[in-house]
Amino acid sequence: MHKSKIILLLLSVIALNTSCQSKKVEKKPNILFCIADDVSFIHTSINGTAELSTPNFDRVANSGVLFNNAYCNVSSCAPSRASILTGKNIWELEEGGLLFGGLKKEYPTFSTALKNIGYATGYSGKGYMPASHKEPYQAQPLAPEYNKIRNKVPQFMSNKDYAGNFDEFLSKKDKGAPFFFWYGSHEAHRKYNPGIGVKSGKDISKIKVPGFLPDNDLVRSDMADYFYEIEWFDTHLGRMIKTLEEAGELENTIIIVTADNGMPFPRAKSTCYDYGTHMPLAICWGNKIKGGAKVDDFVNFTDFAPTLLEAVGLEIPKGTTGKSFLDVLFSGKSGQVDAKRDRVFTALERHAYCRPEGLGYPIRTIRKGDWLYIINFEPERYPAGNADFDSVHQGFYGEIDAGATRTYLIENKDNDSVKYYADLSLKRRPEVELFNVKEDPYNLHNLASEEKYADLCKELKAELFEYLTETGDPRMKGENPWDNYPYYFKGLETKHLKPIGERDKN
């Protein structure tokens, strides 16, 4: 054989072997899913919020993609996390769509799918909770192999060492196994250490109060405490990133940083207004994702499960409602990448037990373009809970987390300077609401009754109801199972609710 042909043959063999070896050694990506508790979209320093420093969230965003239009499926922690884990809307999950409900075993989670193909799985802090983990519900949808909170109490700080937990998890897992780790911070959930924000050096004169809250030193100080809690979450994120760098795993790790629902203040958390459902979201994945992109595509939390399953090469289960946005991540583009991603749907059924017999406050919305269209199915009920209702759990106005701002609002709700803000949160709402979010980011001016928006309301309602029908929302059939689901909280866990026909709807 001619010498040149022998050389070409040898080169071909070498190339083939190299190709085969590269396929053999190709690693599944690790996944670090970081989810804060109760943080609205605007509250990261990359978005310009004064007196708030989130350098590690910003680093993930600058290394990968910052999403400008990410929305939780529901502004309530356990059901929001259930939608993440299953890729389904809350109206598709029975009790899984409620706080203090439970996620049935028939609804598969992406974390279990990862564990089944050899991923080491673990979490630190808040997993899928608060919810029942007893039959017939899933004992722990995160399928953890390890979870242990290490305590560490520096001055003015939380006592939860999430990053220490992550280090310990990595040291104990099989060295050859890829991992999925869920960092579920309890921060910035209340309750706060009053004044901790000011004590840590925050200048409350620089804090911008949302337009739906009274702008005074008390509210500003409460927000400073909230900012402090966000920074604690971000500090542990930074430590985890450093650990990945030192272990040589950063390039092969998908890092997702977000929050479960909006800030724990009136007219935010447990509502479907933008400060309740619009979430911070940054994602990086080594050099697989081009850094610095800012994407306007609408992403719903139901989209996380199919995206991660596709990223690791798993088939997306039939019946998954969310859609993978892996193509958006890989595009390297900013702005609107996929023209079809121009809308999301959000919802609420029952958050707290704060109305007679545990009645909820059912809402469905479509957020499309600049518009937020809301249907309140039971407008005769009080959205924040009944003023005179008491319960084992949260008591009156229980849809608003207890804290300095809530107390101030309730105690001064009849004062001229506060009444407007109190009414926004505490009074009944109309059946239909329409807001131009671009012009009215605080959702204060309901345009639904204006004649010039009548056609827009019809179009948005039709689109909303079409989607709800396609995805099997019982409300489209005139059914309401949620008011009859039990509320698994100490003192109420055996209290099954009365049939709807026997209820007082006030």
Coordinates of C-alpha atoms in Angstrom, one line a residue:
M1 CA 0.0 0.0 0.0
H2 CA 1.2 3.5 -0.8
K3 CA 2.7 5.4 2.1
S4 CA 0.3 8.3 1.7
K5 CA -2.7 6.0 1.8
I6 CA -1.4 4.3 5.0
I7 CA -1.1 7.7 6.6
L8 CA -4.6 8.7 5.7
L9 CA -5.9 5.4 7.0
L10 CA -4.2 5.9 10.3
L11 CA -5.5 9.4 10.6
S12 CA -9.0 8.2 9.9
V13 CA -8.7 5.5 12.6
I14 CA -7.4 8.0 15.1
A15 CA -10.2 10.4 14.3
L16 CA -12.8 7.7 14.7
N17 CA -11.4 6.6 18.0
T18 CA -11.3 10.2 19.2
S19 CA -14.9 10.7 18.2
C20 CA -16.0 7.5 20.1
Q21 CA -14.0 8.5 23.2
S22 CA -15.5 11.9 23.2
K23 CA -19.0 10.4 23.1
K24 CA -18.1 8.0 25.9
V25 CA -16.7 10.7 28.2
E26 CA -19.4 13.3 27.5
K27 CA -20.9 14.2 30.9
K28 CA -24.4 14.9 31.8
P29 CA -24.7 18.5 33.1
N30 CA -25.1 19.2 36.8
I31 CA -28.0 21.3 37.8
L32 CA -28.0 23.9 40.7
F33 CA -31.6 25.2 41.1
C34 CA -31.6 28.3 43.4
I35 CA -35.0 29.5 44.4
A36 CA -35.5 32.4 46.9
D37 CA -38.7 32.7 48.9
D38 CA -40.9 35.8 48.2
V39 CA -38.8 38.1 45.8
S40 CA -40.3 40.3 43.1
F41 CA -38.7 40.7 39.7
I42 CA -37.4 44.2 40.2
H43 CA -35.5 43.4 43.4
T44 CA -32.0 42.6 42.1
S45 CA -29.2 45.0 41.7
I46 CA -28.8 44.3 38.0
N47 CA -32.2 45.9 37.6
G48 CA -31.1 49.0 39.4
T49 CA -32.8 48.7 42.7
A50 CA -31.0 51.1 45.1
E51 CA -29.7 49.9 48.5
L52 CA -29.8 46.3 47.2
S53 CA -26.7 44.3 46.2
T54 CA -27.0 41.0 44.5
P55 CA -23.6 40.5 42.8
N56 CA -24.0 36.7 42.4
F57 CA -27.4 36.9 40.8
D58 CA -25.9 39.5 38.5
R59 CA -22.9 37.3 37.8
V60 CA -25.2 34.4 36.6
A61 CA -27.2 36.9 34.5
N62 CA -24.1 38.4 32.9
S63 CA -22.6 34.9 32.3
G64 CA -25.8 33.6 30.7
V65 CA -29.3 34.9 30.2
L66 CA -31.4 37.4 32.1
F67 CA -35.1 36.9 31.5
N68 CA -37.2 40.1 31.6
N69 CA -40.6 38.3 31.6
A70 CA -40.5 35.2 33.8
Y71 CA -43.7 34.4 35.7
C72 CA -44.5 32.0 38.4
N73 CA -47.7 30.0 37.8
V74 CA -49.2 31.0 41.1
S75 CA -48.1 33.6 43.8
S76 CA -48.1 31.0 46.6
C77 CA -45.0 29.0 47.6
A78 CA -45.9 25.3 47.7
P79 CA -48.2 25.3 44.6
S80 CA -45.6 27.4 42.7
R81 CA -42.9 24.8 43.5
A82 CA -45.3 22.1 42.4
S83 CA -45.7 23.7 39.0
I84 CA -41.9 23.9 38.7
L85 CA -41.5 20.2 39.6
T86 CA -44.2 18.8 37.4
G87 CA -44.4 21.3 34.4
K88 CA -48.2 21.6 35.0
N89 CA -50.5 24.5 35.9
I90 CA -52.0 24.5 39.3
W91 CA -55.5 23.7 38.1
E92 CA -54.0 20.4 36.7
L93 CA -52.6 19.3 40.1
E94 CA -55.7 18.9 42.3
E95 CA -54.6 19.6 45.9
G96 CA -51.1 20.3 44.5
G97 CA -52.4 23.6 43.5
L98 CA -53.0 24.8 47.1
L99 CA -50.8 25.9 49.9
F100 CA -50.9 23.2 52.7
G101 CA -52.3 20.8 50.1
G102 CA -50.3 17.8 48.7
L103 CA -48.9 16.6 45.4
K104 CA -50.3 13.2 44.5
K105 CA -47.9 10.5 43.4
E106 CA -49.5 10.3 39.9
Y107 CA -47.9 13.6 39.0
P108 CA -44.2 12.8 38.0
T109 CA -41.5 15.3 38.9
F110 CA -38.4 16.1 36.9
S111 CA -36.2 15.7 40.0
T112 CA -37.3 12.1 40.3
A113 CA -36.6 11.5 36.6
L114 CA -33.1 12.8 37.2
K115 CA -32.6 10.5 40.2
N116 CA -33.8 7.5 38.2
I117 CA -31.0 8.0 35.6
G118 CA -28.3 8.2 38.2
Y119 CA -28.2 11.8 39.3
A120 CA -27.2 12.4 42.9
T121 CA -30.0 14.6 44.3
G122 CA -30.2 16.8 47.3
Y123 CA -31.6 20.0 48.7
S124 CA -31.0 22.6 51.3
G125 CA -33.6 24.6 53.1
K126 CA -37.1 24.8 51.7
G127 CA -38.1 22.0 49.4
Y128 CA -41.7 21.4 48.3
M129 CA -43.5 22.8 51.4
P130 CA -45.6 23.5 53.2
A131 CA -47.7 20.5 52.2
S132 CA -48.7 17.1 53.2
H133 CA -46.2 14.3 52.5
K134 CA -48.4 11.4 53.6
E135 CA -50.4 9.0 51.5
P136 CA -51.7 9.5 48.8
Y137 CA -49.2 12.3 48.4
Q138 CA -45.5 12.2 47.4
A139 CA -43.3 11.8 50.5
Q140 CA -40.8 14.2 49.0
P141 CA -41.1 15.3 45.4
L142 CA -37.5 16.5 45.3
A143 CA -36.3 12.9 45.8
P144 CA -33.4 14.0 48.0
E145 CA -30.5 11.8 49.1
Y146 CA -29.3 14.4 51.5
N147 CA -30.7 17.4 53.4
K148 CA -29.4 18.8 56.5
I149 CA -29.4 22.4 57.7
R150 CA -26.1 23.4 59.3
N151 CA -26.5 26.3 61.8
K152 CA -24.2 29.3 61.7
V153 CA -25.2 32.6 63.5
P154 CA -23.0 35.6 62.6
Q155 CA -24.2 39.0 63.8
F156 CA -27.4 40.3 62.0
M157 CA -27.5 37.1 59.9
S158 CA -29.8 34.2 59.3
N159 CA -28.9 30.9 60.9
K160 CA -29.1 28.7 57.8
D161 CA -25.9 27.7 56.2
Y162 CA -27.1 26.6 52.8
A163 CA -23.7 26.8 51.2
G164 CA -22.2 24.6 53.9
N165 CA -25.0 22.1 53.2
F166 CA -24.1 22.2 49.5
D167 CA -20.4 21.6 50.3
E168 CA -21.3 18.6 52.4
F169 CA -23.6 17.2 49.8
L170 CA -20.9 17.4 47.1
S171 CA -18.3 15.7 49.5
K172 CA -20.6 12.8 50.1
K173 CA -22.1 12.1 46.7
D174 CA -20.7 9.5 44.3
K175 CA -17.7 11.3 42.6
G176 CA -18.7 10.1 39.2
A177 CA -22.4 11.0 39.3
P178 CA -23.8 14.2 38.0
F179 CA -25.9 16.1 40.5
F180 CA -29.2 18.0 40.9
F181 CA -29.2 20.3 43.9
W182 CA -32.1 22.4 45.0
Y183 CA -31.1 25.5 47.0
G184 CA -34.4 26.5 48.6
S185 CA -33.7 29.6 50.7
H186 CA -36.3 30.5 53.4
E187 CA -35.3 34.1 52.7
A188 CA -36.9 36.6 52.0
H189 CA -39.9 35.1 53.7
R190 CA -41.1 36.8 56.9
K191 CA -40.7 37.1 59.7
Y192 CA -37.8 39.6 59.8
N193 CA -35.5 40.9 62.5
P194 CA -37.0 44.4 62.7
G195 CA -34.5 47.1 61.8
I196 CA -31.9 44.7 60.5
G197 CA -31.7 46.5 57.2
V198 CA -30.9 49.8 58.8
K199 CA -28.4 48.2 61.2
S200 CA -26.6 46.7 58.3
G201 CA -26.1 50.2 56.8
K202 CA -29.0 50.6 54.4
D203 CA -30.0 54.2 53.7
I204 CA -33.8 54.1 53.6
S205 CA -34.0 57.5 51.9
K206 CA -32.8 55.8 48.7
I207 CA -35.4 53.0 48.8
K208 CA -38.1 53.2 46.2
V209 CA -41.5 52.1 47.6
P210 CA -43.9 50.5 45.1
G211 CA -46.9 52.7 44.2
F212 CA -49.4 50.4 45.9
L213 CA -47.8 51.0 49.4
P214 CA -47.6 54.2 51.5
D215 CA -44.2 55.8 51.2
N216 CA -43.0 56.5 54.7
D217 CA -40.0 55.5 57.0
L218 CA -41.8 52.5 58.5
V219 CA -42.5 50.9 55.1
R220 CA -39.0 51.9 53.8
S221 CA -37.4 50.3 56.9
D222 CA -39.5 47.1 56.4
M223 CA -38.3 47.0 52.8
A224 CA -34.7 47.5 53.9
D225 CA -35.2 44.3 56.1
Y226 CA -36.6 42.5 53.0
F227 CA -33.5 43.6 51.0
Y228 CA -31.2 42.3 53.7
E229 CA -32.9 38.9 53.4
I230 CA -32.4 38.9 49.7
E231 CA -28.7 39.6 50.1
W232 CA -28.4 36.6 52.5
F233 CA -29.8 34.4 49.8
D234 CA -27.4 35.9 47.3
T235 CA -24.4 35.5 49.6
H236 CA -24.9 31.7 49.7
L237 CA -25.4 31.6 46.0
G238 CA -21.9 33.2 45.7
R239 CA -20.4 30.6 48.0
M240 CA -21.9 27.8 46.0
I241 CA -20.6 29.2 42.7
K242 CA -17.1 29.4 44.3
T243 CA -17.4 25.8 45.4
L244 CA -18.2 24.7 41.8
E245 CA -15.2 26.7 40.6
E246 CA -12.9 25.0 43.0
A247 CA -14.3 21.6 42.2
G248 CA -13.9 22.2 38.4
E249 CA -17.6 21.8 37.9
L250 CA -18.7 25.3 37.1
E251 CA -18.5 24.9 33.3
N252 CA -20.7 21.8 33.3
T253 CA -23.4 23.1 35.7
I254 CA -26.7 24.7 34.7
I255 CA -27.3 27.3 37.3
I256 CA -30.9 28.7 37.6
V257 CA -31.6 31.5 40.0
T258 CA -35.2 32.7 40.6
A259 CA -37.9 33.0 43.4
D260 CA -41.1 31.2 44.1
N261 CA -43.5 34.2 44.2
G262 CA -43.5 38.0 44.9
M263 CA -42.5 40.1 47.8
P264 CA -44.3 39.4 51.1
F265 CA -46.1 42.8 51.2
P266 CA -49.7 43.8 50.6
R267 CA -50.9 43.6 46.9
A268 CA -47.9 41.5 45.9
K269 CA -47.5 37.9 47.3
S270 CA -50.7 35.8 47.0
T271 CA -52.1 38.1 44.3
C272 CA -51.9 37.9 40.5
Y273 CA -50.7 41.4 40.1
D274 CA -47.3 41.9 38.6
Y275 CA -45.4 42.3 41.9
G276 CA -46.9 38.9 42.9
T277 CA -46.1 36.8 39.8
H278 CA -43.3 38.6 37.9
M279 CA -40.1 36.8 39.0
P280 CA -36.4 37.4 38.7
L281 CA -34.7 34.7 36.5
A282 CA -31.1 34.3 35.4
I283 CA -29.6 31.1 33.9
C284 CA -26.0 30.2 33.0
W285 CA -24.3 27.1 31.7
G286 CA -20.6 27.5 31.2
N287 CA -19.7 28.3 27.6
K288 CA -22.8 26.5 26.3
I289 CA -24.8 29.7 26.8
K290 CA -23.6 33.0 25.4
G291 CA -23.3 35.5 28.2
G292 CA -24.9 38.9 28.5
A293 CA -28.2 38.2 26.8
K294 CA -31.4 39.9 28.0
V295 CA -34.5 38.1 26.7
D296 CA -38.0 39.4 26.5
D297 CA -39.7 36.1 25.8
F298 CA -42.4 35.1 28.3
V299 CA -41.5 32.1 30.4
N300 CA -43.8 30.4 32.9
F301 CA -42.5 28.2 35.8
T302 CA -44.2 25.2 34.1
D303 CA -41.5 25.5 31.5
F304 CA -38.6 24.6 33.8
A305 CA -39.3 20.9 33.9
P306 CA -39.4 20.2 30.1
T307 CA -36.3 22.5 29.7
L308 CA -34.2 20.6 32.1
L309 CA -35.3 17.2 30.9
E310 CA -34.4 18.2 27.3
A311 CA -31.1 19.6 28.6
V312 CA -30.1 16.2 30.1
G313 CA -31.4 14.2 27.1
L314 CA -34.6 12.8 28.7
E315 CA -37.9 12.5 26.9
I316 CA -40.5 15.0 28.1
P317 CA -43.5 13.0 29.6
K318 CA -46.8 13.1 27.8
G319 CA -49.2 15.5 29.4
T320 CA -46.5 18.0 30.4
T321 CA -48.1 21.4 29.8
G322 CA -44.9 23.6 29.9
K323 CA -42.7 24.1 26.9
S324 CA -38.9 23.8 26.8
F325 CA -37.1 27.1 26.2
L326 CA -33.7 25.5 25.7
D327 CA -33.7 26.9 22.2
V328 CA -34.0 30.4 23.6
L329 CA -31.1 29.7 26.0
F330 CA -28.9 28.5 23.1
S331 CA -29.8 31.2 20.7
G332 CA -27.4 33.8 22.1
K333 CA -29.9 36.5 21.2
S334 CA -31.4 39.3 23.2
G335 CA -34.9 40.8 22.9
Q336 CA -37.8 38.6 21.6
V337 CA -36.2 35.3 20.4
D338 CA -39.3 33.2 19.9
A339 CA -42.3 35.2 18.6
K340 CA -44.7 32.6 20.0
R341 CA -43.6 33.3 23.6
D342 CA -45.7 36.4 23.9
R343 CA -47.9 35.4 26.8
V344 CA -48.2 33.5 30.1
F345 CA -51.0 32.4 32.3
T346 CA -51.2 32.7 36.1
A347 CA -53.7 31.7 38.7
L348 CA -54.7 31.5 42.4
E349 CA -57.1 29.3 44.3
R350 CA -56.5 29.2 48.0
H351 CA -53.5 30.6 49.9
A352 CA -54.2 31.1 53.6
Y353 CA -57.1 29.8 55.7
C354 CA -58.6 33.2 56.3
R355 CA -62.2 33.0 55.2
P356 CA -65.1 31.1 56.7
E357 CA -64.7 27.4 56.0
G358 CA -61.4 28.0 54.3
L359 CA -62.9 29.5 51.1
G360 CA -60.3 30.6 48.6
Y361 CA -60.1 33.5 46.2
P362 CA -60.0 32.1 42.7
I363 CA -58.2 34.0 39.9
R364 CA -57.1 33.4 36.4
T365 CA -55.0 35.7 34.3
I366 CA -53.4 36.2 30.9
R367 CA -50.3 38.4 30.7
K368 CA -49.7 39.2 27.0
G369 CA -47.5 42.0 25.6
D370 CA -48.1 45.0 27.8
W371 CA -51.4 43.8 29.1
L372 CA -52.5 42.0 32.2
Y373 CA -56.1 40.7 32.1
I374 CA -57.6 39.3 35.3
I375 CA -60.8 37.3 36.0
N376 CA -61.8 37.2 39.7
F377 CA -64.3 34.3 39.9
E378 CA -65.7 35.2 43.3
P379 CA -65.6 39.0 43.5
E380 CA -68.0 39.1 46.5
R381 CA -65.3 37.5 48.6
Y382 CA -62.5 39.6 50.2
P383 CA -59.2 39.1 48.4
A384 CA -57.0 39.5 51.5
G385 CA -59.3 37.5 53.8
N386 CA -62.1 38.5 56.1
A387 CA -61.6 41.4 58.5
D388 CA -63.4 39.7 61.4
F389 CA -62.2 36.1 60.7
D390 CA -59.9 34.3 63.1
S391 CA -58.3 30.9 62.6
V392 CA -55.6 28.7 64.0
H393 CA -53.3 29.6 61.2
Q394 CA -53.2 33.3 60.0
G395 CA -56.3 35.0 61.2
F396 CA -57.8 38.1 59.7
Y397 CA -56.5 39.5 56.4
G398 CA -54.4 36.3 56.3
E399 CA -53.6 36.5 52.6
I400 CA -51.1 39.2 53.5
D401 CA -48.0 38.0 55.4
A402 CA -47.8 39.4 58.9
G403 CA -45.2 42.2 59.3
A404 CA -44.7 45.9 59.9
T405 CA -46.3 47.1 56.7
R406 CA -49.4 44.9 57.1
T407 CA -49.8 46.1 60.7
Y408 CA -49.5 49.7 59.7
L409 CA -52.0 49.4 56.8
I410 CA -54.6 47.7 59.0
E411 CA -54.2 49.9 62.0
N412 CA -54.5 53.1 59.8
K413 CA -56.9 51.8 57.1
D414 CA -59.4 54.6 57.9
N415 CA -56.9 57.4 58.0
D416 CA -57.1 59.8 55.0
S417 CA -53.4 59.3 54.1
V418 CA -53.6 55.5 54.2
K419 CA -57.1 54.6 53.2
Y420 CA -56.3 54.6 49.4
Y421 CA -53.5 52.0 49.9
A422 CA -55.5 49.9 52.4
D423 CA -58.5 49.8 50.0
L424 CA -56.2 48.5 47.2
S425 CA -55.3 45.5 49.3
L426 CA -58.3 44.9 51.6
K427 CA -61.5 45.9 49.7
R428 CA -63.4 43.7 47.2
R429 CA -62.3 43.8 43.6
P430 CA -64.3 43.8 40.4
E431 CA -64.8 40.6 38.4
V432 CA -62.7 41.8 35.5
E433 CA -59.4 43.9 35.7
L434 CA -57.2 45.1 32.9
F435 CA -53.9 46.9 33.3
N436 CA -51.3 48.3 30.9
V437 CA -48.2 47.0 32.7
K438 CA -45.8 49.1 30.7
E439 CA -47.5 52.4 31.6
D440 CA -48.9 51.2 35.0
P441 CA -46.3 48.9 36.5
Y442 CA -48.0 48.9 39.9
N443 CA -51.4 47.9 38.4
L444 CA -53.3 50.7 39.9
H445 CA -55.6 51.8 37.1
N446 CA -58.2 49.3 36.1
L447 CA -59.1 49.9 32.4
A448 CA -61.6 47.1 32.1
S449 CA -64.7 49.3 32.3
E450 CA -63.5 51.8 29.6
E451 CA -65.4 51.4 26.3
K452 CA -62.3 51.8 24.2
Y453 CA -60.8 48.6 25.8
A454 CA -64.0 46.5 25.4
D455 CA -62.7 44.7 22.3
L456 CA -59.3 44.0 23.9
C457 CA -61.0 42.6 26.9
K458 CA -63.1 40.2 24.7
E459 CA -60.0 39.1 22.9
L460 CA -57.9 38.5 26.0
K461 CA -60.8 36.7 27.7
A462 CA -61.3 34.4 24.7
E463 CA -57.6 33.6 24.6
L464 CA -57.5 32.9 28.3
F465 CA -60.6 30.7 28.3
E466 CA -59.4 28.8 25.3
Y467 CA -56.1 27.9 27.1
L468 CA -58.0 27.0 30.3
T469 CA -60.3 24.7 28.4
E470 CA -57.4 23.1 26.5
T471 CA -55.5 22.4 29.7
G472 CA -58.6 21.0 31.6
D473 CA -59.3 23.7 34.1
P474 CA -62.4 22.5 36.1
R475 CA -63.7 26.1 36.2
M476 CA -64.4 26.0 32.5
K477 CA -66.9 23.3 33.3
G478 CA -68.4 25.2 36.1
E479 CA -66.7 22.9 38.7
N480 CA -64.9 24.0 41.9
P481 CA -63.2 21.2 43.7
W482 CA -60.7 23.5 45.6
D483 CA -63.0 24.8 48.3
N484 CA -63.5 21.2 49.4
Y485 CA -59.9 20.1 49.7
P486 CA -58.5 19.8 53.2
Y487 CA -56.0 22.2 54.6
Y488 CA -53.1 20.3 56.1
F489 CA -51.9 22.6 58.9
K490 CA -51.6 21.7 62.6
G491 CA -55.1 22.1 64.1
L492 CA -56.8 22.0 60.7
E493 CA -55.4 18.8 59.1
T494 CA -58.5 16.7 59.9
K495 CA -61.0 19.5 58.9
H496 CA -62.5 18.5 55.5
L497 CA -64.4 21.4 54.1
K498 CA -68.2 21.6 53.6
P499 CA -69.8 21.1 50.2
I500 CA -70.0 24.3 48.2
G501 CA -73.8 24.5 48.5
E502 CA -73.7 24.7 52.3
R503 CA -71.3 27.6 52.4
D504 CA -71.6 31.3 53.2
K505 CA -69.8 33.1 50.4
N506 CA -69.3 36.4 52.2

